[in-house]
C-alpha positions as a printed NumPy array, in Angstrom:
array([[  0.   ,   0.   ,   0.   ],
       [  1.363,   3.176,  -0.799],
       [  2.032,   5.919,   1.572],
       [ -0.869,   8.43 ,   1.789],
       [  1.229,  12.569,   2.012],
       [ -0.462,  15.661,   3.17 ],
       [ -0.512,  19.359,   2.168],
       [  1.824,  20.317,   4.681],
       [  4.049,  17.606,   3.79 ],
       [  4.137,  18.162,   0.186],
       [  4.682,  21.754,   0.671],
       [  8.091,  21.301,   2.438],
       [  9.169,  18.798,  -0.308],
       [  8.637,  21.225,  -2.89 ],
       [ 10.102,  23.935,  -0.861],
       [ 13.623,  21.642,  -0.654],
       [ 13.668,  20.937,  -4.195],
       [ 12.785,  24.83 ,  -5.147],
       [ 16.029,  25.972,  -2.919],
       [ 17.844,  23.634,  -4.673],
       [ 16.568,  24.765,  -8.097],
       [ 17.636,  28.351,  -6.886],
       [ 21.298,  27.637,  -5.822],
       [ 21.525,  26.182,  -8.946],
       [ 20.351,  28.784, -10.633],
       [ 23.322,  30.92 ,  -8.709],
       [ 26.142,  28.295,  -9.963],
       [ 24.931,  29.273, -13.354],
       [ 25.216,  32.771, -12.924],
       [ 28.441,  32.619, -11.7  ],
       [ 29.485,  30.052, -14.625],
       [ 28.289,  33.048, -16.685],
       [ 30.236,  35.264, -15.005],
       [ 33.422,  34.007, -15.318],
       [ 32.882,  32.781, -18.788],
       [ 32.543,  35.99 , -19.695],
       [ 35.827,  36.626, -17.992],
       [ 37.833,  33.928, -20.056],
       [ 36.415,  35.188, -23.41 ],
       [ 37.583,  38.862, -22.541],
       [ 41.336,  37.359, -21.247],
       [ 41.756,  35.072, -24.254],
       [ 40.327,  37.947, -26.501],
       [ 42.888,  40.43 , -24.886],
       [ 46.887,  41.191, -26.311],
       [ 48.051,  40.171, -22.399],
       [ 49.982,  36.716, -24.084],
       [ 53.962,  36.869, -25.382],
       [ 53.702,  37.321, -29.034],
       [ 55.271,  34.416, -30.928],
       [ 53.732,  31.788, -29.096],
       [ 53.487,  28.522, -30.442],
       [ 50.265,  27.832, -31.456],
       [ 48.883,  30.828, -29.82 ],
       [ 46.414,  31.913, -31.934],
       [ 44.627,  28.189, -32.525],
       [ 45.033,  27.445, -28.584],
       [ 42.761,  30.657, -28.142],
       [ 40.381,  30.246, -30.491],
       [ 40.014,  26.501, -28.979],
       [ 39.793,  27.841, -25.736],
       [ 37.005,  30.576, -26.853],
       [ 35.095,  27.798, -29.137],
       [ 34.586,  25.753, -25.656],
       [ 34.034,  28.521, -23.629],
       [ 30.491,  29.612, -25.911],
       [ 29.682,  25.733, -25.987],
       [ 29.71 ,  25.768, -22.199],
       [ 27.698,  28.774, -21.978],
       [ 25.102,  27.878, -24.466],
       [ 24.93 ,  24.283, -22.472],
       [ 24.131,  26.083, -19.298],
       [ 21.4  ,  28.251, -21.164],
       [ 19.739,  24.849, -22.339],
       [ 20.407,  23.322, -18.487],
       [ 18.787,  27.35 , -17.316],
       [ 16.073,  26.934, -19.344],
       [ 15.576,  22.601, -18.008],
       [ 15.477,  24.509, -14.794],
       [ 13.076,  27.119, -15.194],
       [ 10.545,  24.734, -16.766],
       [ 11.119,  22.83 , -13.655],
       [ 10.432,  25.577, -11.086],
       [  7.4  ,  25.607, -12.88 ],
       [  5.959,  22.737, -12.714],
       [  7.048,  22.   ,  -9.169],
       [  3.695,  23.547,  -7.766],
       [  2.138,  20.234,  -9.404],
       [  4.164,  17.902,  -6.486],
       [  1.153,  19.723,  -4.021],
       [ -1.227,  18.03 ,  -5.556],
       [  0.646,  14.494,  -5.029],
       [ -1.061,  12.36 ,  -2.583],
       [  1.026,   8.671,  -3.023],
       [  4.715,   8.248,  -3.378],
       [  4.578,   6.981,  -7.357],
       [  3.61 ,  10.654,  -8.002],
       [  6.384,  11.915,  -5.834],
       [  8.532,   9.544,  -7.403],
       [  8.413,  11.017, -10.676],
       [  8.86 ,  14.634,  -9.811],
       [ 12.487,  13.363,  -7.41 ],
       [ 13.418,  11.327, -11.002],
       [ 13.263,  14.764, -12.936],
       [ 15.18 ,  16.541, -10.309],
       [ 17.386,  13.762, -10.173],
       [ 18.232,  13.88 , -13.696],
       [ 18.186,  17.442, -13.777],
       [ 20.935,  17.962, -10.696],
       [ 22.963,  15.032, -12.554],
       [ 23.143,  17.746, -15.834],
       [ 23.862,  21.024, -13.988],
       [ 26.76 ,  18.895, -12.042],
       [ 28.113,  17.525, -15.504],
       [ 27.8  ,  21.469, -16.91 ],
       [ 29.821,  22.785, -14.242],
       [ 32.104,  20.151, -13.989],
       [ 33.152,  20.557, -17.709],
       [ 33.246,  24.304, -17.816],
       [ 35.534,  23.946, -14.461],
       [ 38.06 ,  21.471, -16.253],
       [ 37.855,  24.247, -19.264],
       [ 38.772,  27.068, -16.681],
       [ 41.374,  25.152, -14.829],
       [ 43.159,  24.423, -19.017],
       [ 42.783,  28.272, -19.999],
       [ 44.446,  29.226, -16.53 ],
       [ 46.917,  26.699, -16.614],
       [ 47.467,  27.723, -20.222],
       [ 47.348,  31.271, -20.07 ],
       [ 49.464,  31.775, -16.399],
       [ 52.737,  30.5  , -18.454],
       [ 52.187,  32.527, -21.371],
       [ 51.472,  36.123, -19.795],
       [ 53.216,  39.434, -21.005],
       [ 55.591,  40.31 , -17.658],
       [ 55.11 ,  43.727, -17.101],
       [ 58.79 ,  45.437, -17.595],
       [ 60.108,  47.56 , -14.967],
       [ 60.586,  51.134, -16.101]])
């Protein structure tokens, strides 16, 4: 027999999944953020001329960078649809109705990690990248 939920108890489950839904929302506005950093850096004239391979290392390294942030537009917009259809887990009286709304989320949480796991191994290559090949600023 399945388990018979309230209001009251339905209303905190959807209020732990919405907070959840809004810090990811903040990851993604920071992974915007600092996107938008990279693409300025790797669009600036900060690296020693001459470099090997300079010029198609950047334009790698910008190529990822929009493919992350148009990936975590698709996973903002997975979210947003979600946030709105979380008001329908109040009217969920037996767990094989909760069960599909925790599966989305599930799935869901499992993207945003796996968006802002890549874009973090892309940050930690430009950095790496970019820290051995800066101008040093001459004394004068």
């Amino acid at each position: 027999m399945a388990a018979k939920f309230n209001e009251e108890d339905q209303s905190r489950k959807v209020a732990v999944l919405y907070r959840e839904t809004q810090k990811w929302k903040s990851d993604l506005n920071f992974l915007e953020v600092e996107a938008n950093f990279i693409q300025q850096l790797l669009n600036s004239y900060v690296f020693v001329p001459n470099t090997p391979n300079l010029f198609e290392r950047l334009q790698s390294f910008l190529e990822r960078t929009e493919i992350c942030v148009k990936h975590k537009e698709e996973v903002g917009a997975m979210i947003t649809k979600h946030e709105k259809v979380l008001g329908g887990m109040l009217e969920c009286r037996d767990e094989t109705c909760d069960f599909s709304y925790y599966r989305l989320h599930e799935n869901i949480r499992e993207t945003v990690l796996k968006c802002m796991h890549t874009f973090r191994i892309l940050k930690s290559e430009v950095f790496n990248y970019a820290g051995n090949i800066l101008k040093n600023r001459k004394e004068e």
